[in-house]
Every structure is written in C-alpha cells, then in structure tokens.
Amino acid sequence: MDLHNPKEWEKYRDSIKEFVRNELDPLCEEIENTGKLPGDILTKLASKKLLGLTIPREYGGEGLRFSQYWPILEEIAKSHGSFRLLVHGANGIWRMIHNYGTAEQKQKYIPPVPKGQVYLGFALTEPGTGTGVDIKCTAVRDGDSYILNGKKHLISFSDYANPFHVFAYTDKSLGKRGVTAFLLERSTPGFKMVDMPPTMGLKGSAHAELIFENAVVPGTQLLGKLGEGLDIAF
C-alpha cells in the first residue's frame, strides 16, 4: 500500500478507523483498571504502520507529510489518550537522531522504530525545575566517557523506552549553551528507574523517575555536539 497515493491513503485511514474500533477501544477499560498498556501494544501498532508514518522510507517508514499524518493521528486520538501519546512520540522523537545523530546512531536506532522494536524516550523534565536552562543534571567528561548525575521525572513510556534522550549540563558557565544531549541505554551502569505515583489522568503512559548516580555514558552516545542539547530538545 502506497500511502502517498490519495486513494490508498483513504483506504488506509478507513482501516485505521476499524483498527481503533475493533482492536484499541476494547483495551481501554483494562488500561483504566490496571494503569498499564498491554505488553504487545508496540507490535500491534507496528502491524498497522502507525509507528513509522512520518519516518522516511529509507529507514523503513512511510515518509508522510504532516497533512497526511495528522488525520491518521486524529483517528487514534478518538480512543484512549495513551495510544495517541505513544503513536505521536514514535513519529516525532526520531527527528532528533535524524537531524543531529551520527550515521551509526541513525542506522542503529531509527529503522527499528517502525517495526516496534525500539521506542525512543525523551528525558528533559526534572523535579523542581522547568524544562530548559534550569535543569540540574550534570555530565562530566572522564576519558572517553561522561559521568552523569541527577534525576529526571514524569518521563513517559519508561517501561518501553530504550534509549532515552537525556539532557544534562556539561558546562554550567555557558548557560543554555552548556546543555548537551546523550542517548542513554537502559543497561548503562549507574542508571535506575523508579515508578512514579499514579497520575490523575492519561493512565497507561508509564511515567517514571530516571536516576543517574555516576552513570557512565560512552562518548559515542553523545548526540550532536557539546552545547547543542536545548536546540535538539526543542
């Protein structure tokens, strides 16, 4: 199915309406009761191409324009809010790696997203801060690695995400130009996650705290250049 063909796109949109009604809506009560998404949700969404709608074809996505993508997302948004958030995250966060990553990072992390094999996390917000120059996390160079310390919170889909886009100060004296981005793997030494209390709404979004205690991040996991962190995040 070529979603750039208007007739095929219309057929696809109709199929998504059916998918939402028959496959997603029946899950809503379970999500509200348990606070969790089904374990196979990424596979289910990937089977309908929903995780790669905006991702370029060279990485296995559909390469849709926003005018083609938004009406599809609208259909997803008619069901449980966690589905919309999950789909929109997959179709947006890849751009940071695409625009700033090395060739190796792009090939490692983007092609698995449309297949539901990788879900990219986004970790900027911290307790007691906003989402910008007032963050407290630091990353200190140590040979070929960086030592990361601090805490993030309210990070969505932490049960699925790997890697996380993590933002930390590498030089506080530079203000906003001292924030750097890293791609942090779940297996990173010194990194742990703690589930947050249930939210008042949007159940199933699996918010967690990310805690870094002398977490050792290889220099190869730096995303972009030193000081480009907030440009990448925004």
mmCIF file of C-alpha atoms in Angstrom:
data_model
loop_
_atom_site.group_PDB
_atom_site.id
_atom_site.type_symbol
_atom_site.label_atom_id
_atom_site.label_comp_id
_atom_site.label_asym_id
_atom_site.label_seq_id
_atom_site.Cartn_x
_atom_site.Cartn_y
_atom_site.Cartn_z
ATOM 1 C CA MET A 1 0.000 0.000 0.000
ATOM 2 C CA ASP A 2 1.460 3.348 -1.113
ATOM 3 C CA LEU A 3 0.164 5.906 1.360
ATOM 4 C CA HIS A 4 1.286 8.733 -0.921
ATOM 5 C CA ASN A 5 -1.432 7.670 -3.347
ATOM 6 C CA PRO A 6 -4.627 9.538 -2.266
ATOM 7 C CA LYS A 7 -6.900 6.547 -2.875
ATOM 8 C CA GLU A 8 -4.600 4.204 -0.981
ATOM 9 C CA TRP A 9 -4.309 6.736 1.829
ATOM 10 C CA GLU A 10 -8.102 6.895 2.133
ATOM 11 C CA LYS A 11 -8.282 3.097 2.306
ATOM 12 C CA TYR A 12 -5.612 3.132 4.973
ATOM 13 C CA ARG A 13 -7.418 5.763 7.031
ATOM 14 C CA ASP A 14 -10.602 3.692 6.859
ATOM 15 C CA SER A 15 -8.633 0.654 8.015
ATOM 16 C CA ILE A 16 -7.321 2.632 10.988
ATOM 17 C CA LYS A 17 -10.874 3.569 11.958
ATOM 18 C CA GLU A 18 -11.689 -0.135 12.031
ATOM 19 C CA PHE A 19 -8.489 -0.902 13.922
ATOM 20 C CA VAL A 20 -9.322 1.672 16.575
ATOM 21 C CA ARG A 21 -12.873 0.366 16.971
ATOM 22 C CA ASN A 22 -12.048 -3.347 16.941
ATOM 23 C CA GLU A 23 -8.538 -3.551 18.419
ATOM 24 C CA LEU A 24 -7.861 -0.486 20.565
ATOM 25 C CA ASP A 25 -11.192 0.519 22.077
ATOM 26 C CA PRO A 26 -11.703 -2.891 23.751
ATOM 27 C CA LEU A 27 -8.444 -2.317 25.658
ATOM 28 C CA CYS A 28 -9.487 0.970 27.254
ATOM 29 C CA GLU A 29 -11.185 -0.460 30.337
ATOM 30 C CA GLU A 30 -8.206 -2.702 31.068
ATOM 31 C CA ILE A 31 -5.851 0.276 30.841
ATOM 32 C CA GLU A 32 -8.007 2.319 33.199
ATOM 33 C CA ASN A 33 -8.180 -0.550 35.689
ATOM 34 C CA THR A 34 -4.514 -1.580 35.619
ATOM 35 C CA GLY A 35 -2.808 1.664 34.640
ATOM 36 C CA LYS A 36 -0.751 -0.238 32.076
ATOM 37 C CA LEU A 37 -0.760 -0.817 28.336
ATOM 38 C CA PRO A 38 -0.801 -4.408 27.033
ATOM 39 C CA GLY A 39 2.679 -5.854 26.616
ATOM 40 C CA ASP A 40 2.217 -6.404 22.871
ATOM 41 C CA ILE A 41 0.995 -2.879 22.092
ATOM 42 C CA LEU A 42 4.075 -1.848 20.086
ATOM 43 C CA THR A 43 3.784 -4.959 17.906
ATOM 44 C CA LYS A 44 0.079 -4.294 17.421
ATOM 45 C CA LEU A 45 0.639 -0.663 16.393
ATOM 46 C CA ALA A 46 3.593 -1.549 14.160
ATOM 47 C CA SER A 47 1.445 -4.075 12.285
ATOM 48 C CA LYS A 48 -0.678 -1.124 11.112
ATOM 49 C CA LYS A 49 2.345 1.043 10.185
ATOM 50 C CA LEU A 50 1.419 3.515 12.928
ATOM 51 C CA LEU A 51 4.884 3.829 14.476
ATOM 52 C CA GLY A 52 6.611 4.921 11.275
ATOM 53 C CA LEU A 53 4.135 7.169 9.475
ATOM 54 C CA THR A 54 6.454 10.209 9.431
ATOM 55 C CA ILE A 55 9.762 8.324 9.362
ATOM 56 C CA PRO A 56 11.497 8.473 5.943
ATOM 57 C CA ARG A 57 11.224 5.451 3.692
ATOM 58 C CA GLU A 58 14.971 4.960 3.754
ATOM 59 C CA TYR A 59 14.550 3.950 7.424
ATOM 60 C CA GLY A 60 11.539 1.728 6.828
ATOM 61 C CA GLY A 61 8.835 4.313 7.473
ATOM 62 C CA GLU A 62 6.126 5.770 5.264
ATOM 63 C CA GLY A 63 7.540 9.288 4.948
ATOM 64 C CA LEU A 64 4.165 11.030 5.219
ATOM 65 C CA ARG A 65 3.790 14.791 5.232
ATOM 66 C CA PHE A 66 2.135 16.352 8.257
ATOM 67 C CA SER A 67 -1.018 16.993 6.224
ATOM 68 C CA GLN A 68 -1.216 13.224 5.643
ATOM 69 C CA TYR A 69 -0.162 12.246 9.159
ATOM 70 C CA TRP A 70 -2.430 14.417 11.315
ATOM 71 C CA PRO A 71 -5.749 12.913 10.115
ATOM 72 C CA ILE A 72 -4.419 9.435 10.964
ATOM 73 C CA LEU A 73 -3.319 10.577 14.417
ATOM 74 C CA GLU A 74 -6.764 12.126 14.855
ATOM 75 C CA GLU A 75 -8.340 8.687 14.430
ATOM 76 C CA ILE A 76 -6.022 7.241 17.082
ATOM 77 C CA ALA A 77 -6.851 10.140 19.407
ATOM 78 C CA LYS A 78 -10.517 9.127 19.385
ATOM 79 C CA SER A 79 -9.561 6.168 21.573
ATOM 80 C CA HIS A 80 -7.566 6.088 24.826
ATOM 81 C CA GLY A 81 -5.170 9.016 25.259
ATOM 82 C CA SER A 82 -2.180 6.768 25.904
ATOM 83 C CA PHE A 83 -2.428 5.359 22.364
ATOM 84 C CA ARG A 84 -2.270 8.839 20.865
ATOM 85 C CA LEU A 85 0.707 9.761 23.038
ATOM 86 C CA LEU A 86 2.524 6.530 22.162
ATOM 87 C CA VAL A 87 1.972 6.908 18.408
ATOM 88 C CA HIS A 88 2.861 10.592 18.360
ATOM 89 C CA GLY A 89 6.036 10.002 20.357
ATOM 90 C CA ALA A 90 7.220 7.350 17.906
ATOM 91 C CA ASN A 91 6.527 9.665 14.995
ATOM 92 C CA GLY A 92 8.320 12.634 16.487
ATOM 93 C CA ILE A 93 11.269 11.770 18.696
ATOM 94 C CA TRP A 94 13.213 10.070 15.869
ATOM 95 C CA ARG A 95 13.801 13.525 14.362
ATOM 96 C CA MET A 96 16.420 14.397 16.970
ATOM 97 C CA ILE A 97 18.606 11.477 15.931
ATOM 98 C CA HIS A 98 17.887 12.070 12.242
ATOM 99 C CA ASN A 99 18.870 15.739 12.458
ATOM 100 C CA TYR A 100 21.801 15.524 14.879
ATOM 101 C CA GLY A 101 22.957 11.916 15.101
ATOM 102 C CA THR A 102 25.938 10.198 13.545
ATOM 103 C CA ALA A 103 25.442 7.775 10.660
ATOM 104 C CA GLU A 104 25.922 4.913 13.112
ATOM 105 C CA GLN A 105 23.327 6.284 15.549
ATOM 106 C CA LYS A 106 20.792 6.781 12.753
ATOM 107 C CA GLN A 107 21.162 3.230 11.470
ATOM 108 C CA LYS A 108 21.121 1.714 14.940
ATOM 109 C CA TYR A 109 18.087 3.495 16.368
ATOM 110 C CA ILE A 110 15.731 4.710 13.625
ATOM 111 C CA PRO A 111 14.946 1.630 11.439
ATOM 112 C CA PRO A 112 13.736 -0.465 14.430
ATOM 113 C CA VAL A 113 11.159 2.191 15.424
ATOM 114 C CA PRO A 114 8.584 1.460 12.662
ATOM 115 C CA LYS A 115 8.912 -2.261 13.491
ATOM 116 C CA GLY A 116 8.073 -1.683 17.152
ATOM 117 C CA GLN A 117 11.484 -2.987 18.190
ATOM 118 C CA VAL A 118 12.749 0.330 19.603
ATOM 119 C CA TYR A 119 10.838 3.104 21.338
ATOM 120 C CA LEU A 120 12.804 6.305 21.826
ATOM 121 C CA GLY A 121 12.448 8.028 25.198
ATOM 122 C CA PHE A 122 12.657 11.742 25.939
ATOM 123 C CA ALA A 123 14.067 12.824 29.320
ATOM 124 C CA LEU A 124 14.334 16.569 29.888
ATOM 125 C CA THR A 125 11.924 17.392 32.738
ATOM 126 C CA GLU A 126 13.234 17.266 36.311
ATOM 127 C CA PRO A 127 11.591 17.602 39.736
ATOM 128 C CA GLY A 128 11.567 21.210 40.874
ATOM 129 C CA THR A 129 12.630 22.653 37.524
ATOM 130 C CA GLY A 130 11.062 23.614 34.251
ATOM 131 C CA THR A 131 12.246 22.101 31.007
ATOM 132 C CA GLY A 132 15.204 24.184 29.967
ATOM 133 C CA VAL A 133 18.144 26.133 31.363
ATOM 134 C CA ASP A 134 17.193 25.436 34.996
ATOM 135 C CA ILE A 135 17.826 21.671 34.826
ATOM 136 C CA LYS A 136 20.210 20.257 37.416
ATOM 137 C CA CYS A 137 21.597 17.107 35.759
ATOM 138 C CA THR A 138 25.315 17.219 35.023
ATOM 139 C CA ALA A 139 27.627 15.218 32.763
ATOM 140 C CA VAL A 140 31.361 15.409 33.434
ATOM 141 C CA ARG A 141 33.924 14.191 30.908
ATOM 142 C CA ASP A 142 36.002 11.265 32.103
ATOM 143 C CA GLY A 143 38.325 9.970 29.397
ATOM 144 C CA ASP A 144 36.181 8.635 26.563
ATOM 145 C CA SER A 145 33.013 8.677 28.682
ATOM 146 C CA TYR A 146 30.780 11.084 30.610
ATOM 147 C CA ILE A 147 29.728 10.667 34.234
ATOM 148 C CA LEU A 148 26.077 11.574 34.563
ATOM 149 C CA ASN A 149 24.431 12.587 37.833
ATOM 150 C CA GLY A 150 20.940 13.840 38.597
ATOM 151 C CA LYS A 151 17.293 12.935 38.242
ATOM 152 C CA LYS A 152 14.535 13.230 35.642
ATOM 153 C CA HIS A 153 10.855 12.731 36.346
ATOM 154 C CA LEU A 154 7.487 12.368 34.650
ATOM 155 C CA ILE A 155 9.235 10.584 31.750
ATOM 156 C CA SER A 156 6.613 8.911 29.567
ATOM 157 C CA PHE A 157 6.679 5.248 28.490
ATOM 158 C CA SER A 158 9.756 4.470 30.554
ATOM 159 C CA ASP A 159 8.769 0.792 30.519
ATOM 160 C CA TYR A 160 9.238 0.690 26.723
ATOM 161 C CA ALA A 161 11.860 3.334 26.017
ATOM 162 C CA ASN A 162 15.424 2.489 25.035
ATOM 163 C CA PRO A 163 17.442 4.577 24.543
ATOM 164 C CA PHE A 164 16.433 7.743 26.347
ATOM 165 C CA HIS A 165 17.347 11.187 25.039
ATOM 166 C CA VAL A 166 18.856 12.661 28.212
ATOM 167 C CA PHE A 167 19.848 16.306 28.612
ATOM 168 C CA ALA A 168 22.472 17.457 31.110
ATOM 169 C CA TYR A 169 24.872 20.312 31.730
ATOM 170 C CA THR A 170 28.390 19.705 30.509
ATOM 171 C CA ASP A 171 29.350 23.330 31.299
ATOM 172 C CA LYS A 172 27.047 25.388 33.532
ATOM 173 C CA SER A 173 29.058 28.547 32.974
ATOM 174 C CA LEU A 174 27.743 28.667 29.387
ATOM 175 C CA GLY A 175 24.083 28.842 30.391
ATOM 176 C CA LYS A 176 21.777 27.384 27.751
ATOM 177 C CA ARG A 177 24.803 26.667 25.554
ATOM 178 C CA GLY A 178 26.164 24.365 28.218
ATOM 179 C CA VAL A 179 23.422 21.726 27.916
ATOM 180 C CA THR A 180 24.318 18.581 25.957
ATOM 181 C CA ALA A 181 22.217 15.642 24.731
ATOM 182 C CA PHE A 182 23.019 11.965 25.205
ATOM 183 C CA LEU A 183 21.449 8.702 24.055
ATOM 184 C CA LEU A 184 21.341 6.679 27.242
ATOM 185 C CA GLU A 185 20.788 2.916 27.100
ATOM 186 C CA ARG A 186 18.796 1.143 29.808
ATOM 187 C CA SER A 187 21.807 -1.043 30.577
ATOM 188 C CA THR A 188 24.012 1.958 31.463
ATOM 189 C CA PRO A 189 25.880 1.352 34.759
ATOM 190 C CA GLY A 190 24.669 3.739 37.459
ATOM 191 C CA PHE A 191 21.221 4.216 35.910
ATOM 192 C CA LYS A 192 17.957 3.121 37.503
ATOM 193 C CA MET A 193 14.242 3.850 37.142
ATOM 194 C CA VAL A 194 11.589 4.265 39.805
ATOM 195 C CA ASP A 195 7.868 4.225 39.021
ATOM 196 C CA MET A 196 6.050 7.441 39.859
ATOM 197 C CA PRO A 197 2.717 7.609 41.739
ATOM 198 C CA PRO A 198 -0.344 7.163 39.517
ATOM 199 C CA THR A 199 -1.323 10.282 37.582
ATOM 200 C CA MET A 200 -4.797 11.822 37.757
ATOM 201 C CA GLY A 201 -5.325 11.088 34.082
ATOM 202 C CA LEU A 202 -3.722 9.572 30.996
ATOM 203 C CA LYS A 203 -3.240 6.162 32.547
ATOM 204 C CA GLY A 204 -1.023 3.733 30.688
ATOM 205 C CA SER A 205 1.660 6.313 29.922
ATOM 206 C CA ALA A 206 4.080 4.660 32.381
ATOM 207 C CA HIS A 207 5.701 7.745 33.865
ATOM 208 C CA ALA A 208 8.863 7.119 35.853
ATOM 209 C CA GLU A 209 11.771 8.840 37.529
ATOM 210 C CA LEU A 210 15.174 8.297 35.939
ATOM 211 C CA ILE A 211 18.000 8.400 38.452
ATOM 212 C CA PHE A 212 21.653 8.774 37.483
ATOM 213 C CA GLU A 213 24.275 8.023 40.125
ATOM 214 C CA ASN A 214 27.677 8.274 38.471
ATOM 215 C CA ALA A 215 26.155 6.714 35.375
ATOM 216 C CA VAL A 216 28.871 6.007 32.812
ATOM 217 C CA VAL A 217 27.794 7.092 29.319
ATOM 218 C CA PRO A 218 30.223 6.309 26.447
ATOM 219 C CA GLY A 219 31.282 9.301 24.387
ATOM 220 C CA THR A 220 29.834 7.554 21.320
ATOM 221 C CA GLN A 221 26.387 8.127 22.868
ATOM 222 C CA LEU A 222 26.706 11.905 22.765
ATOM 223 C CA LEU A 223 24.016 13.242 20.420
ATOM 224 C CA GLY A 224 25.084 16.208 18.334
ATOM 225 C CA LYS A 225 27.803 18.494 19.643
ATOM 226 C CA LEU A 226 28.584 19.778 23.106
ATOM 227 C CA GLY A 227 26.165 22.580 23.953
ATOM 228 C CA GLU A 228 23.518 21.678 21.355
ATOM 229 C CA GLY A 229 21.263 19.965 23.886
ATOM 230 C CA LEU A 230 18.452 22.511 24.084
ATOM 231 C CA ASP A 231 18.435 23.011 20.309
ATOM 232 C CA ILE A 232 17.977 19.254 19.970
ATOM 233 C CA ALA A 233 15.312 19.074 22.667
ATOM 234 C CA PHE A 234 13.230 21.920 21.272
#
